[in-house]
Coordinates of C-alpha atoms in Angstrom, one line a residue:
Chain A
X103 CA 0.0 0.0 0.0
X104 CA 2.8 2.4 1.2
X105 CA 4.7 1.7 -2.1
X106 CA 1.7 2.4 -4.6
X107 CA 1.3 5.7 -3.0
X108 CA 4.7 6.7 -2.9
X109 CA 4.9 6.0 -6.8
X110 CA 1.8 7.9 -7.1
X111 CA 2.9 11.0 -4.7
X112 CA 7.1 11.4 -5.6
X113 CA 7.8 9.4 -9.4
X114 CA 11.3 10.2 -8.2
X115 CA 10.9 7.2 -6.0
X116 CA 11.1 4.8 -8.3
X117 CA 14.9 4.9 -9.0
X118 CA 15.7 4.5 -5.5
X119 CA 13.1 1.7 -4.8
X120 CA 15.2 -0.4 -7.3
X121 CA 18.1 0.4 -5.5
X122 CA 16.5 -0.1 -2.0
X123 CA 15.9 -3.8 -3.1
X124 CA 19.4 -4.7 -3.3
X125 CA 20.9 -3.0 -0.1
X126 CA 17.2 -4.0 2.0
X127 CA 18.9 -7.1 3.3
X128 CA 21.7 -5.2 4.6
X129 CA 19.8 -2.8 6.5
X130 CA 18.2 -5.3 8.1
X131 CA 21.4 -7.2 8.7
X132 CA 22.1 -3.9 10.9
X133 CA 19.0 -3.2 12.6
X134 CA 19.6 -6.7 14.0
X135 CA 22.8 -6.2 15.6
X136 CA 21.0 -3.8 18.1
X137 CA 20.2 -0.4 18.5
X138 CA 23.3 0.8 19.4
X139 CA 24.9 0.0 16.1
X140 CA 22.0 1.1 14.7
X141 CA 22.4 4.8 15.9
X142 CA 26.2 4.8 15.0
X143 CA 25.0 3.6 11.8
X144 CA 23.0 6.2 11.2
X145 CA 25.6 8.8 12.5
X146 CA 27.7 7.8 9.8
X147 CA 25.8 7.6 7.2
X148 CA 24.1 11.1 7.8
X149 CA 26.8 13.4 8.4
X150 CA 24.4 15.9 7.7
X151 CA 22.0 15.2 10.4
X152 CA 22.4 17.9 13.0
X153 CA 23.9 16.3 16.4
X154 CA 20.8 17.4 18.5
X155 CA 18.8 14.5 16.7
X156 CA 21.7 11.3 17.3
X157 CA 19.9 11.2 20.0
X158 CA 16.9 10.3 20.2
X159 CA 17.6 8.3 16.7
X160 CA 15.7 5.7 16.9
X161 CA 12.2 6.6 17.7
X162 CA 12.7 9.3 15.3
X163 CA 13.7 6.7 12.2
X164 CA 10.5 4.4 13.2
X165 CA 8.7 7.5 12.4
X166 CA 7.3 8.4 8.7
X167 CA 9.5 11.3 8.7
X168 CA 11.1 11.4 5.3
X169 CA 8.3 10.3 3.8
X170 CA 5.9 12.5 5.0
X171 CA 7.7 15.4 4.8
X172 CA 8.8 15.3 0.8
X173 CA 4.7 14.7 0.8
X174 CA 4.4 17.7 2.3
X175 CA 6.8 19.7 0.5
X176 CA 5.3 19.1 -2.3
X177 CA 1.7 20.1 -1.0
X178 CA 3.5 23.2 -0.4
X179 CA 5.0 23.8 -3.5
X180 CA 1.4 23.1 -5.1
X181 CA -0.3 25.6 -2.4
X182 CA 2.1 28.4 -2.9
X183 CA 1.9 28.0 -6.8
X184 CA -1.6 28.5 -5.8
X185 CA -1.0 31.6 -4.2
X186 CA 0.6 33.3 -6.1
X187 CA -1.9 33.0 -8.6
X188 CA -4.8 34.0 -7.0
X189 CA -7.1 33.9 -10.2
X190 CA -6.8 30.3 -9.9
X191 CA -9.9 28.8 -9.3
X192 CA -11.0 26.2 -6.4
X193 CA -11.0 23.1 -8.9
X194 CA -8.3 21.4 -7.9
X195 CA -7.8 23.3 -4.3
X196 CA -10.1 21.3 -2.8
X197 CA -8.6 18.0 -4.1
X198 CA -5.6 18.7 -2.8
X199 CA -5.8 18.8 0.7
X200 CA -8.4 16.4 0.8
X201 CA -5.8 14.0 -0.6
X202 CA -3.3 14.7 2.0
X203 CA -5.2 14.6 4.6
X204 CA -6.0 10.7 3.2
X205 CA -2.4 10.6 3.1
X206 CA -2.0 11.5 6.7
X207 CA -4.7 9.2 8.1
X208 CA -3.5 6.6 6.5
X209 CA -0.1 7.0 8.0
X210 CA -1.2 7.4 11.5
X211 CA -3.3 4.3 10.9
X212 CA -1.1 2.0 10.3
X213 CA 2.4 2.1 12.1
X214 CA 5.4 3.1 10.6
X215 CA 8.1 0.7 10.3
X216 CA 11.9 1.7 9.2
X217 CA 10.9 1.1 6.0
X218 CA 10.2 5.0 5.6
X219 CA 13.7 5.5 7.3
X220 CA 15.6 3.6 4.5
X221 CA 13.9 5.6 1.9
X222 CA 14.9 8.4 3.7
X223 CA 18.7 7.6 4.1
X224 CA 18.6 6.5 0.1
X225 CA 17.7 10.0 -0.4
X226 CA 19.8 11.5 1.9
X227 CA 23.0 10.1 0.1
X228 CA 21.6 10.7 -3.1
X229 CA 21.4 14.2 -2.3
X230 CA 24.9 14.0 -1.1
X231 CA 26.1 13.7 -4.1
X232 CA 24.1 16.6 -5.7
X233 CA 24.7 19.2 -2.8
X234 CA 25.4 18.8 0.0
X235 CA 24.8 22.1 2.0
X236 CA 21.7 22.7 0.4
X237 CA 20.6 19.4 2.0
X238 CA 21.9 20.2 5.3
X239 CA 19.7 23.2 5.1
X240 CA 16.5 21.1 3.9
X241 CA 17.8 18.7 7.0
X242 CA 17.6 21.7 9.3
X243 CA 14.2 23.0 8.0
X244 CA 12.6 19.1 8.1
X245 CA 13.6 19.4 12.0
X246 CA 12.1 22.7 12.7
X247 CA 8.9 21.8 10.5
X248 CA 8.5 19.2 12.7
X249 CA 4.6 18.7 13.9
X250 CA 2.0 21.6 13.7
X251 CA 4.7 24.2 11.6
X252 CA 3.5 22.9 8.4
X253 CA -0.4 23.6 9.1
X254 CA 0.9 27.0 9.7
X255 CA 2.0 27.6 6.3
X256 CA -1.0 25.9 5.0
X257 CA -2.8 29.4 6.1
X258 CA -0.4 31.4 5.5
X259 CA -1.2 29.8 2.1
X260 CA -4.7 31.1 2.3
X261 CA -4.7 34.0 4.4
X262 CA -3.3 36.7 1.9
X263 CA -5.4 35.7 -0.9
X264 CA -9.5 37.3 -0.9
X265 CA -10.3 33.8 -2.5
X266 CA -12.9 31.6 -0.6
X267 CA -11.5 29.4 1.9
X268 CA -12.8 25.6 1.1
X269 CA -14.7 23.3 3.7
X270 CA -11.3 21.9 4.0
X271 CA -8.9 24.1 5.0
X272 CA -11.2 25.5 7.1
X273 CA -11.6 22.1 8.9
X274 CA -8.0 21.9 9.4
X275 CA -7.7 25.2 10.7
X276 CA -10.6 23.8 13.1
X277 CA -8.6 20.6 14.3
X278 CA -5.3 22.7 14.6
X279 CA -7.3 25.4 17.1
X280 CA -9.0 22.7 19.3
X281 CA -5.1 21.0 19.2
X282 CA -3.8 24.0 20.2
X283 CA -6.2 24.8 23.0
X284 CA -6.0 21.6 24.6
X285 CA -2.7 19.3 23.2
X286 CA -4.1 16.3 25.7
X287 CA -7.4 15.6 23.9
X288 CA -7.3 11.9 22.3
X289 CA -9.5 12.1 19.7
X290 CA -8.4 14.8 17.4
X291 CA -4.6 14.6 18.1
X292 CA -3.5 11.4 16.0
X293 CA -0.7 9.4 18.0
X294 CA 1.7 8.0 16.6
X295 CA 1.5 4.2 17.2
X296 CA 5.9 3.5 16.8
X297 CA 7.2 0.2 17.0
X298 CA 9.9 -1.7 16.1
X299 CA 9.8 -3.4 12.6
X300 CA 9.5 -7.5 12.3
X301 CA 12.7 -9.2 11.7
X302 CA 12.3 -11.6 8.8
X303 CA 14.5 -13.9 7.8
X304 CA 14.3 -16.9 5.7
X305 CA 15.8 -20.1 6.9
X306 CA 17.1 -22.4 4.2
X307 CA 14.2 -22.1 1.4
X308 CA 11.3 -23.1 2.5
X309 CA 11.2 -21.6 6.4
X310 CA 11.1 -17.9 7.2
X311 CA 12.0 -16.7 10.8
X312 CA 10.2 -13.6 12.4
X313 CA 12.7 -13.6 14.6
X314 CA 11.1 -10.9 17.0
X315 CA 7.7 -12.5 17.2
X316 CA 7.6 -12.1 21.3
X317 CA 8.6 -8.8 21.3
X318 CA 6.3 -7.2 19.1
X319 CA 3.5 -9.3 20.7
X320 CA 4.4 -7.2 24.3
X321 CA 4.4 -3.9 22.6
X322 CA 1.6 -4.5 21.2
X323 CA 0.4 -5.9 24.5
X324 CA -1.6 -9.3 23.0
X325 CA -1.2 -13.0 23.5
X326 CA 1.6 -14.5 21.4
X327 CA -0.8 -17.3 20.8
X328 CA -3.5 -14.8 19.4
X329 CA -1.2 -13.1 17.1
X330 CA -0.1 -16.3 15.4
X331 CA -3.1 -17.6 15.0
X332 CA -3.9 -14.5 13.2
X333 CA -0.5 -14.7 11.0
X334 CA -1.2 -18.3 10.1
X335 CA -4.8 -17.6 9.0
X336 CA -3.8 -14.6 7.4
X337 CA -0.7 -16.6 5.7
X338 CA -2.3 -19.4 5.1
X339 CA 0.2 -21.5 6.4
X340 CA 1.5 -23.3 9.6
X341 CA 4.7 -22.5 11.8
X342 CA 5.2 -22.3 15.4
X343 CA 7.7 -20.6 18.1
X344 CA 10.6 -22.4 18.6
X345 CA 13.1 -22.4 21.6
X346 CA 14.7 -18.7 21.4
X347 CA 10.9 -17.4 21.0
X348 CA 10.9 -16.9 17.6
X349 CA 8.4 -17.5 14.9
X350 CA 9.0 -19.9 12.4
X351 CA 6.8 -19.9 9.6
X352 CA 6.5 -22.0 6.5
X353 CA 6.6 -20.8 3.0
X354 CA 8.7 -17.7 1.6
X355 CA 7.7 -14.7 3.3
X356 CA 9.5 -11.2 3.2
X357 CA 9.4 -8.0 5.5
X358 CA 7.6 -6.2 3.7
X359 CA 4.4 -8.9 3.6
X360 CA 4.8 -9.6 7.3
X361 CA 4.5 -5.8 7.9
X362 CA 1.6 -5.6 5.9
X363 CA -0.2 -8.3 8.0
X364 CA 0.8 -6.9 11.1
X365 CA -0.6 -3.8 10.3
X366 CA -3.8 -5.5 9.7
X367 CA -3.6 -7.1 12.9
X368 CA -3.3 -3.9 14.5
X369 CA -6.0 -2.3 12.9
X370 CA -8.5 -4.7 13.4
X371 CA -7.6 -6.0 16.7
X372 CA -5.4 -3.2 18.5
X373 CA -6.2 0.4 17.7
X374 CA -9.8 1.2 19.5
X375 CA -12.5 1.5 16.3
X376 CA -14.1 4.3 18.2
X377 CA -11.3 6.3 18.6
X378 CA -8.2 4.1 17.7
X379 CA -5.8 4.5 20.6
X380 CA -3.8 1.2 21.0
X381 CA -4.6 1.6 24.8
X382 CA -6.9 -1.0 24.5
X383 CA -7.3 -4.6 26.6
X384 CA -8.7 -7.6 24.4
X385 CA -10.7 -10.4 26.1
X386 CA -12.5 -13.2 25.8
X387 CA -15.9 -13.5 26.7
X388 CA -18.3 -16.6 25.6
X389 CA -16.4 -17.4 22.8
X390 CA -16.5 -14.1 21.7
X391 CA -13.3 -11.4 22.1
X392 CA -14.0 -8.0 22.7
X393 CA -12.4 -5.0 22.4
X394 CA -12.5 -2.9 25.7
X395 CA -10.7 0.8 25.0
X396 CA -8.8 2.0 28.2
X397 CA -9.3 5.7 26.5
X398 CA -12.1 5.9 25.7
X399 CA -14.0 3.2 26.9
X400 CA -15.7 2.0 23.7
X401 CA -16.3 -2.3 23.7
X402 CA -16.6 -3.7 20.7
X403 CA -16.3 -7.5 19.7
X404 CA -14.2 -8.0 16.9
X405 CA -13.7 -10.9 14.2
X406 CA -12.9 -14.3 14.4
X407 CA -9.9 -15.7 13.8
X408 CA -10.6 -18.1 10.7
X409 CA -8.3 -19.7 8.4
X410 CA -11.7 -20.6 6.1
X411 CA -11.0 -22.8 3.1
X412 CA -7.6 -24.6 2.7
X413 CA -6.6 -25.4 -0.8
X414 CA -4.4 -28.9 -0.8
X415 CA -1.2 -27.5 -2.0
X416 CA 1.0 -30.6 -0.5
X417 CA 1.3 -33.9 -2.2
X418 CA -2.1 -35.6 -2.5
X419 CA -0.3 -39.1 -2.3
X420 CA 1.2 -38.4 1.1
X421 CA -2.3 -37.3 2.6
X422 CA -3.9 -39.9 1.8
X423 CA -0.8 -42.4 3.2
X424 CA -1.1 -39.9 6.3
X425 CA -4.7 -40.8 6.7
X426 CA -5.2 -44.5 5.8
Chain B
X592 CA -53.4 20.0 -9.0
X593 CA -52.9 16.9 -7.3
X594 CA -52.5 16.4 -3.6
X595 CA -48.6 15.2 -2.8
X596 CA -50.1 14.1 0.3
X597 CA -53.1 11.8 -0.6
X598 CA -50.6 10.2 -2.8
X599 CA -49.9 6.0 -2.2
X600 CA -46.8 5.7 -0.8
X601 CA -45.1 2.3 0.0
X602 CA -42.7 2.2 2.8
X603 CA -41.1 -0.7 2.0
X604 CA -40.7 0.1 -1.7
X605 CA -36.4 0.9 -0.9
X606 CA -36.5 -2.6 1.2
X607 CA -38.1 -4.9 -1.7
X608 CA -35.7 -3.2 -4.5
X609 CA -32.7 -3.5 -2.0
X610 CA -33.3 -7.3 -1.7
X611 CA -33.5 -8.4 -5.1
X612 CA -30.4 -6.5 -6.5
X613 CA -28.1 -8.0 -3.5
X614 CA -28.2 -11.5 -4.2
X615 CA -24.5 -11.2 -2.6
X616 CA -24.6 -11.3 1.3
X617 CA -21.8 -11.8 3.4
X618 CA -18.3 -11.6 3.0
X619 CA -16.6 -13.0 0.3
X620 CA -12.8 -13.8 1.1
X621 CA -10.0 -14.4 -1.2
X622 CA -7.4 -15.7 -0.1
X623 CA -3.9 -16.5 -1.7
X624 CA -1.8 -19.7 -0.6
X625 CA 1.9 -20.6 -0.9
X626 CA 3.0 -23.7 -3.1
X627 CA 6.1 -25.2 -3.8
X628 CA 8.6 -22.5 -5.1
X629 CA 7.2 -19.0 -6.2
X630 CA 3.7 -20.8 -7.3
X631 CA 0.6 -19.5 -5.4
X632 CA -3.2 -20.5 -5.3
X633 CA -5.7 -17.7 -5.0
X634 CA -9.2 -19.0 -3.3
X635 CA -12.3 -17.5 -3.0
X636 CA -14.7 -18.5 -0.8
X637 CA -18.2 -17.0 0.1
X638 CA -19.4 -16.1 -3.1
X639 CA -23.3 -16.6 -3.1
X640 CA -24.5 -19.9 -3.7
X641 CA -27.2 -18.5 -5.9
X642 CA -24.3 -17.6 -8.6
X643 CA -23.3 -20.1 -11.1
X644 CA -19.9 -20.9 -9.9
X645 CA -19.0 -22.9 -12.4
X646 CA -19.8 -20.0 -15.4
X647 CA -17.7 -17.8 -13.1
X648 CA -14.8 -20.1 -12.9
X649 CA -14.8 -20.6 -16.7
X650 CA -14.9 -16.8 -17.0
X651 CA -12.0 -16.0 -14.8
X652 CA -9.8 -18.4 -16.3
X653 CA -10.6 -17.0 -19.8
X654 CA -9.9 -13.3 -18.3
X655 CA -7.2 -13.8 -16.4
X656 CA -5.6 -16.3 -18.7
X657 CA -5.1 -19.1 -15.8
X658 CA -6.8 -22.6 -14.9
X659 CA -9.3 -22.6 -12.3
X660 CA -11.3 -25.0 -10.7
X661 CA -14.4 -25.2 -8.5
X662 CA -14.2 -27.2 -5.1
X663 CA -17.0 -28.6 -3.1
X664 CA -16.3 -27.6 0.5
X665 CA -18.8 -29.7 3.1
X666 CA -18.2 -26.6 5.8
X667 CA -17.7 -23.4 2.8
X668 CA -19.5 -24.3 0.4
X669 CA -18.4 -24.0 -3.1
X670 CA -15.2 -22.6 -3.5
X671 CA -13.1 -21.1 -6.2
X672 CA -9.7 -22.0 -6.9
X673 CA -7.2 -19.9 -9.4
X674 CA -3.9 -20.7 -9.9
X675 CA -1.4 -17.7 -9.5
X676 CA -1.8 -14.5 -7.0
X677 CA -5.3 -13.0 -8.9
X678 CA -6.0 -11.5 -5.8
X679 CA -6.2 -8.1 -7.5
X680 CA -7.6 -9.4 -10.9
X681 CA -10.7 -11.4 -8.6
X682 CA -11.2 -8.1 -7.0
X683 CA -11.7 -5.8 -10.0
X684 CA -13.6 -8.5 -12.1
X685 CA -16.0 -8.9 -9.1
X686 CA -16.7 -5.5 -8.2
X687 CA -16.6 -4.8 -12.3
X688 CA -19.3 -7.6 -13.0
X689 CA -21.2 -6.5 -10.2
X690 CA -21.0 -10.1 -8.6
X691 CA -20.2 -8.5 -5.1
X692 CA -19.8 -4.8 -3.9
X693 CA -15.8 -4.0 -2.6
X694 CA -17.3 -3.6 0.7
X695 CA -18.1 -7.0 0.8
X696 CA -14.7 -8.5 -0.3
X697 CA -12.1 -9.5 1.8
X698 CA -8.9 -10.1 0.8
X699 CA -6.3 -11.7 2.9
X700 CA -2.9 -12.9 2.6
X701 CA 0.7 -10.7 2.8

């Protein structure tokens, strides 16, 4: 899902994806030597990152940053084209925010893995090579354009110009008052939901191990047993956790897929449907599981876990010796 | 001049028309499943039992140029089987046909 937008948002993307694909298995490589590393990693490979962000590195990198922010960019480039021709009528104004605001709810839906990061980092070093204190600049604006900063301009966009303001923007600038008045509320204030990214690695041919099974299951606080049922439903497979507590799964199965199924996972039986704050409790209750929201207090039962129709994909000939 | 008021007026007019153009109900899921080496089986299951499976199967494998099959399933029903990830191809034709609405598909698998 991530990647379709991306190619539909930044066509510049597509050059780097290709080159993503051959260094992905690296990067992974290093996230799992440990965090540590990871930060001096990054250190090194962003010289241009300001110091004030080593940091706290690694919350930052689980976070959509890079992505988000050439999305933005662009939304601004758009909006000040706008602006500066103020003839321009509405017909593609209101669009255009409407599209990132899609953009930005499907972001906060789903959790952001460092997938985001290494597109980031591609485009850091690519920009190396082009210019390098221009990019420290755009580095140094991304950090102060952090958050709220870019709604900002969004008016700013709007309030010269005697044009009419559209249902959306006005909206926004709705949301960003009531954020502003009161920064604890829940509802409006989307948070971010960060968390480590799966290991995946394939074992021989036929195995893949998510190696940090256990530990996603406690951030996400749920049974380990009711997160692999889900992943072998989902997958269609079988596997179990082995000794060191990591999932072993048959059939070929890369990062990128288990993220996506996590993220279902989460949004179907983590984030509150009321008002989606993973502070939620799931339990059981006459065969049924329910969602109880610590936040809001919402309840709500949620599906079964079924694995519904199996095709036979093994040998026929040894199922039936199995069975007689 | 006519009365709008003194007008017949059936209430249930919406719920009869909404009944016979949704043969569909429930979910249909497609599912996708791992063979040996890079080969994949793409199932869908729920599909109304009021559709003829087996003219659906025989158009899918014409459109999306792959062999299909229909299984008899004692707990599902009648299932259909396509060889190769369709996922996407099921979805589209379905929804296209007017077979079953996107609401009602569910699509699992990576």
């Amino acid at each position: 899902m991530a990647d379709n937008e991306d190619s539909v948002f930044d066509p510049s993307l597509l050059k780097k994806k290709k080159k993503k694909k051959t260094t992905a298995f690296d990067m992974d490589a290093a996230m799992a030597e440990g965090s540590p590393a990871d930060a001096s990693d990054n250190t090194d490979k962003e010289n241009t990152e300001p110091a004030s962000n080593v940091d706290n590195m690694d919350m930052d990198d689980l976070e959509s940053f890079g992505k988000k922010k050439k999305k933005k960019k662009k939304a601004f480039n758009l909006e000040e084209l706008d602006s500066a021709l103020p003839t321009d009528t509405t017909a593609d104004e209101p669009s255009e925010p409407l599209q990132e605001d899609m953009v930005d709810d499907s972001f906060d839906y789903d959790m952001d893995f460092s997938k985001t990061k290494k597109k980031k980092k591609k485009k850091k070093d690519l920009d190396d090579l082009v210019a390098e204190d221009e990019n420290e600049k755009a580095a140094e604006k991304e950090n102060a354009m952090d958050g709220m900063n870019d709604n900002e301009s969004d008016i700013q966009s709007w309030g010269g110009s005697d044009r009419d303001y559209t249902y959306d923007e006005l909206l926004k600038r709705v949301f960003e008052i009531m954020h502003d008045k009161n920064p604890e509320m829940v509802a409006g204030k989307k948070q971010k939901f960060v968390m480590r990214p799966p290991q995946v690695v394939r074992i021989g041919t036929k195995k893949t191990s998510f190696a940090n099974f256990t530990e996603i299951c406690k951030t996400l606080h749920r049974q380990p047993k009711h997160l692999l049922d889900f992943l072998l439903a989902e997958l269609g497979t079988s596997g179990s956790v082995d000794g060191n507590s990591q999932l072993i799964i048959k059939g070929r199965f890369q990062q990128k897929q288990i993220e996506n199924v996590l993220r279902r996972y989460i949004k179907e039986y983590v984030t509150c449907h009321t008002c989606r704050s993973p502070d939620t409790i799931l339990q059981k209750d006459t065969r049924l599981f329910f969602l109880q929201c610590e936040t809001c207090g919402s309840r709500c039962s949620v599906a079964s876990i079924k694995s519904g129709f199996q095709a036979v994909t093994g040998k026929r000939a040894a199922i039936r010796a199995k069975t007689t | 001049m006519s009365i709008q008021n003194l007008n017949t007026f059936d209430p249930f007019a919406d719920a009869i028309k909404g009944a016979d153009d949704d043969v569909q109900d429930g979910l249909v899921h497609i599912r996708i499943q791992q063979r040996n080496g890079r080969k994949t089986l793409t199932t869908v299951q729920g599909l109304s039992s009021e559709y003829d499976l087996k003219k659906i199967v025989r158009a899918c494998k014409k459109e999306f140029a792959c062999n299909g099959t229909v299984i008899e399933h004692p707990e599902y029903g009648e299932v259909l089987q396509l060889q190769g990830d369709q996922r996407e191809n099921i979805c589209q034709w379905l929804t296209k046909s007017g077979l079953a609405k996107p609401d009602q598909l569910k699509v699992h698998g990576f």
